[in-house]
Short mmCIF file of C-alpha atoms and ligand atoms in Angstrom, two decimals:
data_model
loop_
_atom_site.label_atom_id
_atom_site.label_comp_id
_atom_site.label_asym_id
_atom_site.label_seq_id
_atom_site.Cartn_x
_atom_site.Cartn_y
_atom_site.Cartn_z
CA UNK R 1 15.03 22.83 21.74
CA UNK R 2 14.09 20.77 18.87
CA UNK R 3 16.81 18.29 17.58
CA UNK R 4 18.47 19.67 14.04
CA UNK R 5 19.05 16.11 12.84
CA UNK R 6 21.70 14.89 10.29
CA UNK R 7 20.91 14.90 6.82
CA UNK R 8 19.84 18.69 6.50
CA UNK R 9 18.63 19.22 2.60
CA UNK R 10 21.65 20.75 0.84
CA UNK R 11 20.11 23.14 -2.26
CA UNK R 12 16.72 22.41 -2.23
CA UNK R 13 17.21 18.69 -1.67
CA UNK R 14 15.42 16.49 0.94
CA UNK R 15 15.72 15.12 4.65
CA UNK R 16 14.96 12.20 6.37
CA UNK R 17 15.09 11.88 10.48
CA UNK R 18 12.67 9.82 12.73
CA UNK R 19 10.91 13.49 13.31
CA UNK R 20 10.94 15.17 10.48
CA UNK R 21 10.63 13.98 6.53
CA UNK R 22 11.13 17.17 4.04
CA UNK R 23 11.41 17.18 0.43
CA UNK R 24 11.14 14.92 -2.53
CA UNK R 25 12.39 11.79 -1.02
CA UNK R 26 15.11 9.97 -3.54
CA UNK R 27 15.05 6.90 -2.05
CA UNK R 28 17.94 5.21 -4.17
CA UNK R 29 20.11 7.88 -2.57
CA UNK R 30 18.65 7.28 0.21
CA UNK R 31 20.08 3.70 0.28
CA UNK R 32 23.51 5.25 -0.27
CA UNK R 33 23.30 7.75 2.05
CA UNK R 34 22.23 5.31 5.06
CA UNK R 35 24.00 2.50 4.06
CA UNK R 36 21.29 0.00 3.74
CA UNK R 37 21.19 -2.69 0.81
CA UNK R 38 18.76 -2.57 -1.41
CA UNK R 39 15.84 -5.67 -1.74
CA UNK R 40 17.09 -7.83 -4.74
CA UNK R 41 15.04 -10.26 -7.05
CA UNK R 42 17.07 -13.02 -5.74
CA UNK R 43 16.13 -12.02 -2.26
CA UNK R 44 12.58 -11.58 -3.20
CA UNK R 45 12.91 -15.13 -4.53
CA UNK R 46 13.87 -16.27 -1.55
CA UNK R 47 11.11 -14.95 0.33
CA UNK R 48 8.63 -16.52 -2.60
CA UNK R 49 10.59 -19.91 -1.54
CA UNK R 50 10.15 -19.47 2.26
CA UNK R 51 6.66 -18.04 2.42
CA UNK R 52 4.85 -19.07 -0.31
CA UNK R 53 3.70 -15.47 -1.86
CA UNK R 54 5.41 -12.35 -1.46
CA UNK R 55 3.37 -9.80 -0.05
CA UNK R 56 2.51 -6.98 -2.91
CA UNK R 57 4.17 -4.07 -0.67
CA UNK R 58 7.16 -5.84 -0.91
CA UNK R 59 6.73 -7.42 -4.45
CA UNK R 60 5.93 -3.76 -5.77
CA UNK R 61 8.75 -2.33 -4.04
CA UNK R 62 7.07 -0.46 -1.34
CA UNK R 63 9.51 -2.18 1.05
CA UNK R 64 12.56 -1.21 -0.67
CA UNK R 65 15.79 -1.39 1.52
CA UNK R 66 17.10 -3.69 4.08
CA UNK R 67 19.87 -4.68 6.80
CA UNK R 68 20.41 -8.03 6.74
CA UNK R 69 16.85 -9.37 6.00
CA UNK R 70 18.05 -12.28 3.92
CA UNK R 71 20.36 -13.10 7.01
CA UNK R 72 17.52 -13.68 9.08
CA UNK R 73 15.85 -15.64 6.66
CA UNK R 74 18.87 -18.11 6.35
CA UNK R 75 18.47 -18.35 10.52
CA UNK R 76 15.18 -19.07 10.03
CA UNK R 77 16.06 -21.86 7.41
CA UNK R 78 18.21 -23.13 10.01
CA UNK R 79 15.94 -23.36 12.24
CA UNK R 80 16.22 -20.16 14.10
CA UNK R 81 12.99 -18.17 14.50
CA UNK R 82 13.26 -14.50 14.73
CA UNK R 83 11.16 -12.01 16.41
CA UNK R 84 9.57 -9.32 14.97
CA UNK R 85 9.74 -5.68 16.43
CA UNK R 86 7.90 -2.42 15.18
CA UNK R 87 6.33 0.54 17.00
CA UNK R 88 4.82 3.65 17.43
CA UNK R 89 4.93 7.20 18.89
CA UNK R 90 1.44 7.87 20.26
CA UNK R 91 1.05 11.85 19.28
CA UNK R 92 -1.86 11.62 17.37
CA UNK R 93 -4.76 9.03 15.79
CA UNK R 94 -3.34 6.60 13.42
CA UNK R 95 -3.50 7.12 9.54
CA UNK R 96 -3.21 4.86 6.60
CA UNK R 97 0.88 5.74 6.15
CA UNK R 98 1.25 4.07 10.06
CA UNK R 99 -0.87 1.10 8.98
CA UNK R 100 1.19 0.27 5.75
CA UNK R 101 4.32 -1.25 7.70
CA UNK R 102 1.67 -2.91 10.42
CA UNK R 103 0.15 -4.49 7.63
CA UNK R 104 3.15 -5.66 6.41
CA UNK R 105 4.47 -6.65 9.98
CA UNK R 106 1.35 -9.08 10.42
CA UNK R 107 2.14 -10.99 6.78
CA UNK R 108 5.46 -11.40 8.09
CA UNK R 109 4.10 -12.97 11.63
CA UNK R 110 1.48 -15.23 9.67
CA UNK R 111 4.02 -16.48 7.19
CA UNK R 112 6.99 -17.23 9.54
CA UNK R 113 5.47 -17.97 12.71
CA UNK R 114 7.03 -15.12 14.78
CA UNK R 115 6.38 -13.17 18.14
CA UNK R 116 6.15 -9.54 18.09
CA UNK R 117 7.23 -6.77 20.08
CA UNK R 118 4.98 -3.40 19.45
CA UNK R 119 6.57 -0.20 21.32
CA UNK R 120 4.76 2.67 22.33
CA UNK R 121 6.81 5.31 22.59
CA UNK R 122 4.54 7.53 24.80
CA UNK R 123 8.10 9.23 26.40
CA UNK R 124 9.54 9.85 23.07
CA UNK R 125 6.24 11.80 22.18
CA UNK R 126 5.64 13.54 25.30
CA UNK R 127 9.62 14.91 25.58
CA UNK R 128 9.72 15.79 21.65
CA UNK R 129 6.33 18.10 21.50
CA UNK R 130 6.91 21.40 22.97
CA UNK R 131 3.18 21.62 24.02
CA UNK R 132 2.39 18.11 24.33
CA UNK R 133 0.98 16.81 27.73
CA UNK R 134 1.17 13.44 29.63
CA UNK R 135 -2.63 13.67 29.47
CA UNK R 136 -3.04 13.91 25.73
CA UNK R 137 -0.54 11.50 25.16
CA UNK R 138 -2.07 8.87 27.16
CA UNK R 139 -5.19 9.18 25.62
CA UNK R 140 -3.70 8.74 21.76
CA UNK R 141 -1.50 5.75 23.44
CA UNK R 142 -4.89 3.75 24.14
CA UNK R 143 -6.55 4.80 20.80
CA UNK R 144 -3.40 3.60 19.09
CA UNK R 145 -3.38 0.22 21.03
CA UNK R 146 -6.96 -0.25 19.25
CA UNK R 147 -5.02 0.26 15.97
CA UNK R 148 -2.62 -2.56 16.88
CA UNK R 149 -4.93 -4.72 17.83
CA UNK R 150 -7.18 -4.22 14.91
CA UNK R 151 -4.55 -5.19 12.47
CA UNK R 152 -5.16 -8.76 13.52
CA UNK R 153 -1.80 -9.62 15.17
CA UNK R 154 -1.74 -12.97 17.00
CA UNK R 155 -2.69 -12.68 20.36
CA UNK R 156 -0.22 -15.53 21.69
CA UNK R 157 2.89 -14.17 20.20
CA UNK R 158 2.42 -10.43 20.09
CA UNK R 159 3.04 -8.26 22.94
CA UNK R 160 2.74 -4.50 23.42
CA UNK R 161 5.02 -2.22 25.37
CA UNK R 162 3.64 0.90 26.54
CA UNK R 163 7.48 2.88 27.41
CA UNK R 164 6.20 4.54 30.68
CA UNK R 165 3.98 1.58 32.03
CA UNK R 166 6.66 -1.23 31.04
CA UNK R 167 9.87 0.46 31.84
CA UNK R 168 11.13 -1.72 34.40
CA UNK R 169 11.75 -4.49 31.57
CA UNK R 170 13.60 -1.88 29.02
CA UNK R 171 15.68 0.53 31.50
CA UNK R 172 18.21 -2.56 32.44
CA UNK R 173 19.27 -3.11 29.09
CA UNK R 174 18.34 0.64 28.08
CA UNK R 175 21.46 1.45 30.51
CA UNK R 176 23.78 -0.92 29.26
CA UNK R 177 23.27 0.25 25.97
CA UNK R 178 23.16 4.30 27.05
CA UNK R 179 26.79 3.45 28.56
CA UNK R 180 28.27 2.71 25.47
CA UNK R 181 26.89 5.34 23.35
CA UNK R 182 28.34 9.37 23.92
CA UNK R 183 26.97 12.70 23.44
CA UNK R 184 29.09 13.56 20.39
CA UNK R 185 27.92 9.96 18.21
CA UNK R 186 24.01 10.99 18.74
CA UNK R 187 25.15 14.47 17.73
CA UNK R 188 25.99 12.95 14.45
CA UNK R 189 23.10 10.17 14.15
CA UNK R 190 20.61 11.89 15.47
CA UNK R 191 21.56 15.86 15.25
CA UNK R 192 21.12 16.54 18.54
CA UNK R 193 22.40 20.06 19.84
CA UNK R 194 23.06 21.70 23.09
CA UNK R 195 19.47 23.17 23.00
CA UNK R 196 17.82 19.77 22.65
CA UNK R 197 15.99 18.76 25.82
CA UNK R 198 17.98 16.21 27.76
CA UNK R 199 14.79 13.65 27.78
CA UNK R 200 15.70 13.65 24.23
CA UNK R 201 18.90 12.98 24.38
CA UNK R 202 18.51 10.38 26.72
CA UNK R 203 15.69 8.44 24.85
CA UNK R 204 17.21 6.48 21.95
CA UNK R 205 18.46 3.54 24.05
CA UNK R 206 14.59 2.89 25.26
CA UNK R 207 13.74 2.40 21.70
CA UNK R 208 16.90 0.27 21.05
CA UNK R 209 16.19 -1.93 23.89
CA UNK R 210 13.58 -4.43 22.54
CA UNK R 211 15.74 -5.30 19.78
CA UNK R 212 17.69 -7.37 22.52
CA UNK R 213 14.95 -7.91 24.92
CA UNK R 214 13.95 -11.33 22.69
CA UNK R 215 17.34 -12.78 23.49
CA UNK R 216 16.49 -12.32 27.52
CA UNK R 217 12.77 -13.71 27.18
CA UNK R 218 14.36 -16.84 25.19
CA UNK R 219 17.28 -17.16 27.39
CA UNK R 220 19.72 -17.44 24.21
CA UNK R 221 20.71 -15.11 21.56
CA UNK R 222 17.63 -14.49 19.42
CA UNK R 223 17.57 -12.85 15.53
CA UNK R 224 15.15 -9.44 15.54
CA UNK R 225 13.72 -8.36 12.33
CA UNK R 226 12.49 -4.59 12.29
CA UNK R 227 10.18 -3.44 9.72
CA UNK R 228 9.42 0.18 9.73
CA UNK R 229 9.38 2.73 6.98
CA UNK R 230 13.21 4.35 6.68
CA UNK R 231 12.36 7.71 8.98
CA UNK R 232 13.43 4.80 12.11
CA UNK R 233 16.64 3.87 10.66
CA UNK R 234 18.97 6.14 12.91
CA UNK R 235 17.99 4.29 15.76
CA UNK R 236 19.16 0.88 14.33
CA UNK R 237 22.22 2.07 12.94
CA UNK R 238 23.22 3.60 16.68
CA UNK R 239 21.69 0.20 17.74
CA UNK R 240 23.78 -2.11 15.34
CA UNK R 241 26.71 -0.44 16.53
CA UNK R 242 26.83 -1.52 20.16
CA UNK R 243 24.99 -4.76 19.77
CA UNK R 244 28.23 -6.89 18.96
CA UNK R 245 29.80 -5.41 21.78
CA UNK R 246 26.91 -6.53 24.22
CA UNK R 247 27.09 -9.97 22.29
CA UNK R 248 23.74 -9.83 21.01
CA UNK R 249 23.04 -10.12 16.95
CA UNK R 250 22.36 -6.91 15.18
CA UNK R 251 18.88 -6.03 14.75
CA UNK R 252 18.01 -6.63 10.69
CA UNK R 253 15.79 -3.99 8.87
CA UNK R 254 13.40 -4.24 6.35
CA UNK R 255 12.42 -0.28 5.32
CA UNK R 256 9.64 0.94 3.57
CA UNK R 257 9.01 4.17 1.57
CA UNK R 258 6.53 7.25 3.04
CA UNK R 259 2.92 6.62 1.82
CA UNK R 260 2.16 10.12 0.40
CA UNK R 261 -0.05 12.51 1.34
CA UNK R 262 -3.41 12.95 -0.39
CA UNK R 263 -1.99 16.69 -1.01
CA UNK R 264 0.35 18.01 -3.75
CA UNK R 265 4.04 17.14 -1.98
CA UNK R 266 5.02 14.96 1.52
CA UNK R 267 4.06 12.16 3.49
CA UNK R 268 1.20 11.49 4.78
CA UNK R 269 1.17 12.86 8.36
CA UNK R 270 -1.22 13.50 11.14
CA UNK R 271 0.09 17.34 11.03
CA UNK R 272 -1.61 17.87 7.83
CA UNK R 273 -5.15 15.90 9.11
CA UNK R 274 -7.12 17.07 5.50
CA UNK R 275 -4.73 15.02 3.49
CA UNK R 276 -4.61 11.91 5.67
CA UNK R 277 -7.26 9.20 6.03
CA UNK R 278 -7.60 8.26 9.24
CA UNK R 279 -8.56 4.63 10.92
CA UNK R 280 -11.13 6.50 12.46
CA UNK R 281 -12.66 9.33 9.61
CA UNK R 282 -16.37 8.60 8.96
CA UNK R 283 -17.39 7.41 5.52
CA UNK R 284 -18.46 10.91 4.50
CA UNK R 285 -14.55 12.42 5.54
CA UNK R 286 -12.99 9.76 3.61
CA UNK R 287 -15.00 10.37 0.48
CA UNK R 288 -14.31 14.48 1.25
CA UNK R 289 -10.54 13.78 1.44
CA UNK R 290 -10.44 11.46 -1.61
CA UNK R 291 -12.58 14.00 -3.84
CA UNK R 292 -10.24 16.86 -2.80
CA UNK R 293 -6.93 14.87 -3.41
CA UNK R 294 -4.00 16.50 -5.63
CA UNK R 295 -3.62 14.13 -9.13
CA UNK R 296 -0.99 13.75 -11.62
CA UNK R 297 -4.09 14.94 -13.57
CA UNK R 298 -3.90 17.90 -16.07
CA UNK R 299 -5.95 20.75 -15.80
CA UNK R 300 -8.70 19.83 -18.16
CA UNK R 301 -9.99 17.28 -19.67
CA UNK R 302 -9.32 17.78 -23.18
CA UNK R 303 -5.56 18.32 -22.17
CA UNK R 304 -5.75 15.05 -20.23
CA UNK R 305 -7.24 13.39 -23.14
CA UNK R 306 -4.59 14.51 -25.47
CA UNK R 307 -1.49 14.71 -23.39
CA UNK R 308 -2.26 11.56 -20.61
CA UNK R 309 -1.25 12.36 -16.89
CA UNK R 310 1.28 11.45 -14.60
CA UNK R 311 1.09 8.45 -12.60
CA UNK R 312 4.22 8.14 -10.54
CA UNK R 313 3.61 11.90 -9.42
CA UNK R 314 0.23 10.92 -8.34
CA UNK R 315 -0.74 10.19 -4.56
CA UNK R 316 -4.25 8.50 -5.80
CA UNK R 317 -2.22 6.32 -7.60
CA UNK R 318 0.28 5.18 -5.46
CA UNK R 319 -2.72 4.62 -2.83
CA UNK R 320 -4.31 2.44 -4.86
CA UNK R 321 -1.56 0.25 -5.98
CA UNK R 322 -0.21 -0.53 -2.58
CA UNK R 323 -3.69 -0.97 -0.67
CA UNK R 324 -6.31 -1.90 -3.30
CA UNK R 325 -5.27 -2.46 -6.87
CA UNK R 326 -4.27 -5.81 -8.17
CA UNK R 327 -0.48 -5.69 -9.66
CA UNK R 328 -2.45 -6.33 -12.94
CA UNK R 329 -5.01 -3.84 -11.93
CA UNK R 330 -2.28 -1.02 -11.19
CA UNK R 331 -0.22 -1.64 -13.88
CA UNK R 332 -3.36 -1.40 -16.26
CA UNK R 333 -4.26 2.09 -14.67
CA UNK R 334 -0.85 3.27 -15.23
CA UNK R 335 -0.77 2.74 -18.71
CA UNK R 336 -4.24 3.85 -19.30
CA UNK R 337 -3.69 6.95 -17.18
CA UNK R 338 -0.26 7.85 -19.36
CA UNK R 339 -2.27 7.33 -22.76
CA UNK R 340 -4.97 9.41 -21.66
CA UNK R 341 -7.93 6.64 -21.42
CA UNK R 342 -8.47 7.51 -17.75
CA UNK R 343 -9.33 10.66 -15.83
CA UNK R 344 -8.83 11.68 -11.98
CA UNK R 345 -12.48 11.38 -11.54
CA UNK R 346 -12.47 7.82 -12.19
CA UNK R 347 -9.20 7.08 -9.77
CA UNK R 348 -10.40 9.13 -7.22
CA UNK R 349 -13.84 6.96 -7.16
CA UNK R 350 -12.26 3.58 -7.12
CA UNK R 351 -9.95 4.79 -4.08
CA UNK R 352 -13.12 6.08 -2.46
CA UNK R 353 -14.66 3.25 -3.25
CA UNK R 354 -11.73 1.09 -1.50
CA UNK R 355 -10.98 3.47 1.49
CA UNK R 356 -14.66 3.63 2.63
CA UNK R 357 -15.31 -0.19 3.54
CA UNK R 358 -11.59 -0.72 4.34
CA UNK R 359 -11.70 2.16 6.89
CA UNK R 360 -15.44 0.72 7.99
CA UNK R 361 -14.13 -2.60 8.63
CA UNK R 362 -11.50 -1.54 10.61
CA UNK R 363 -13.32 0.53 12.91
CA UNK R 364 -15.47 -2.49 13.60
CA UNK R 365 -12.10 -4.38 14.65
CA UNK R 366 -11.35 -1.16 16.63
CA UNK R 367 -14.08 -1.48 18.75
CA UNK R 368 -13.62 -5.34 19.38
CA UNK R 369 -10.16 -4.67 20.33
CA UNK R 370 -11.38 -2.81 23.52
CA UNK R 371 -12.18 -6.46 24.92
CA UNK R 372 -8.77 -7.52 24.73
CA UNK R 373 -6.55 -4.95 25.40
CA UNK R 374 -5.49 -6.44 28.57
CA UNK R 375 -4.20 -9.90 26.79
CA UNK R 376 -1.93 -7.84 24.77
CA UNK R 377 -0.12 -5.81 27.27
CA UNK R 378 3.43 -7.61 28.26
CA UNK R 379 3.01 -6.77 32.03
CA UNK R 380 -0.38 -8.61 32.26
CA UNK R 381 1.05 -12.02 30.04
CA UNK R 382 4.48 -12.18 29.53
CA UNK R 383 4.98 -14.23 26.04
CA UNK R 384 6.25 -17.70 26.43
CA UNK R 385 9.96 -18.62 25.26
P1 TYM G 1 6.01 6.58 14.46
O1 TYM G 1 4.33 7.11 15.02
O2 TYM G 1 6.22 7.92 13.89
O3 TYM G 1 5.85 6.09 13.12
C1 TYM G 1 4.81 4.40 13.49
C2 TYM G 1 5.39 3.53 12.17
O4 TYM G 1 4.73 4.43 10.91
C3 TYM G 1 5.54 4.66 10.02
N1 TYM G 1 5.61 5.97 9.16
C4 TYM G 1 4.68 5.85 7.90
N2 TYM G 1 4.90 5.00 7.18
C5 TYM G 1 4.87 5.20 5.73
N3 TYM G 1 4.43 5.97 5.23
C6 TYM G 1 4.28 7.38 6.01
N4 TYM G 1 3.89 8.48 5.43
C7 TYM G 1 4.98 7.15 7.39
N5 TYM G 1 4.82 7.77 8.79
C8 TYM G 1 5.57 7.07 9.77
C9 TYM G 1 7.09 4.76 10.51
O5 TYM G 1 8.06 4.57 10.11
C10 TYM G 1 6.63 3.63 11.76
O6 TYM G 1 7.16 2.39 11.49
N6 TYM G 1 9.66 5.85 17.24
C11 TYM G 1 8.60 5.64 16.70
C12 TYM G 1 8.27 4.39 17.59
C13 TYM G 1 8.96 3.19 17.44
C14 TYM G 1 8.90 2.37 16.33
C15 TYM G 1 9.78 1.44 17.13
C16 TYM G 1 8.76 2.51 14.66
C17 TYM G 1 9.39 2.52 18.44
N7 TYM G 1 10.07 1.69 18.21
C18 TYM G 1 10.17 0.02 15.76
C19 TYM G 1 9.13 1.47 14.21
C20 TYM G 1 9.96 0.64 14.90
C21 TYM G 1 7.86 6.42 15.79
O7 TYM G 1 7.71 7.57 16.66
O8 TYM G 1 6.76 6.03 14.71
#
């Protein structure tokens, strides 16, 4: 029943789809394969000029690729505001990999004064997992809503859409989109086969619908920018294809890489909980996970001092770089690591020092979020145009 999506790994290569990421991802090749645009120094300058500061995740290349981000900024300069749209498939608890694009989305909301639609695809996750029950998904939907609110999005400008709860707002658009997409296209884009369940085959227009919802809310064609990791790109390729024919702007995207898990290979994933840091982890659990993380280090201290270690292949290094180090600290860390002047234990200790208070603070905000859930729900309080 599982889709057999495009981009099968060729000769031990890599594969990136909305549901699976396998192998060592070559992001440069992905830009070519998916036909996206690389983030250029000129684009970074433009962001700096307009936003005042470039978020470290953008400056340091965690967000590495886009489609029409420059166009969205041009529109903004000319006085046309853009919406942000992002989402989560509530199949488990939230980990730091999920939180990364949301932190960046908050930066965009703050700097560009954008309204945000946040979709929870509880339908997708129920349909995709053969053993998942509706009850399980309902529980994770609520838990994930708390994480989304804890990020600190502006309650006046942010609405959460839970697919099964708010479907009446999406369905008219989804049917318009679905009517323009053939089974053969979805097979090519998502790799669906004859054994994929028909719920999954019909689902993509539901994830596409929020790309056009802002135009309906605002009563005029409205630009939309989607910050997400690159795995979601197939949805946007499909949506961009129908946008013109429906008379809407094509949704723009800004794509991130994957936050690696703390194990030897692979992205951070709920299916490998021992290598992922969850927003609900206890401090001791965070410590334990960090202590047993894989690093780019040598087998012995003596060898490390002599040969240096491999920062670029080390998840602890990347974790520190994107979340807790300043650029200067991170550059220095890399030099010291490569020259054998830094031991893995020191980096692990720095990571634990960063992650423990981050998670502790995040948990407090999750608790507070419980009181304001209704305020964020699409139905309870519609966004004002
Ligand atoms: P989901 O729940 O798989 O992922 C939620 C968001 O986290 C990103 N992501 C990661 N980013 C960095 N490192 C990782 N290890 C990692 N794992 C996941 C995903 O790219 C995503 O941005 N179908 C979607 C839900 C959705 C959505 C959207 C996502 C609906 N509308 C619009 C983005 C934008 C899903 O299941 O995401």
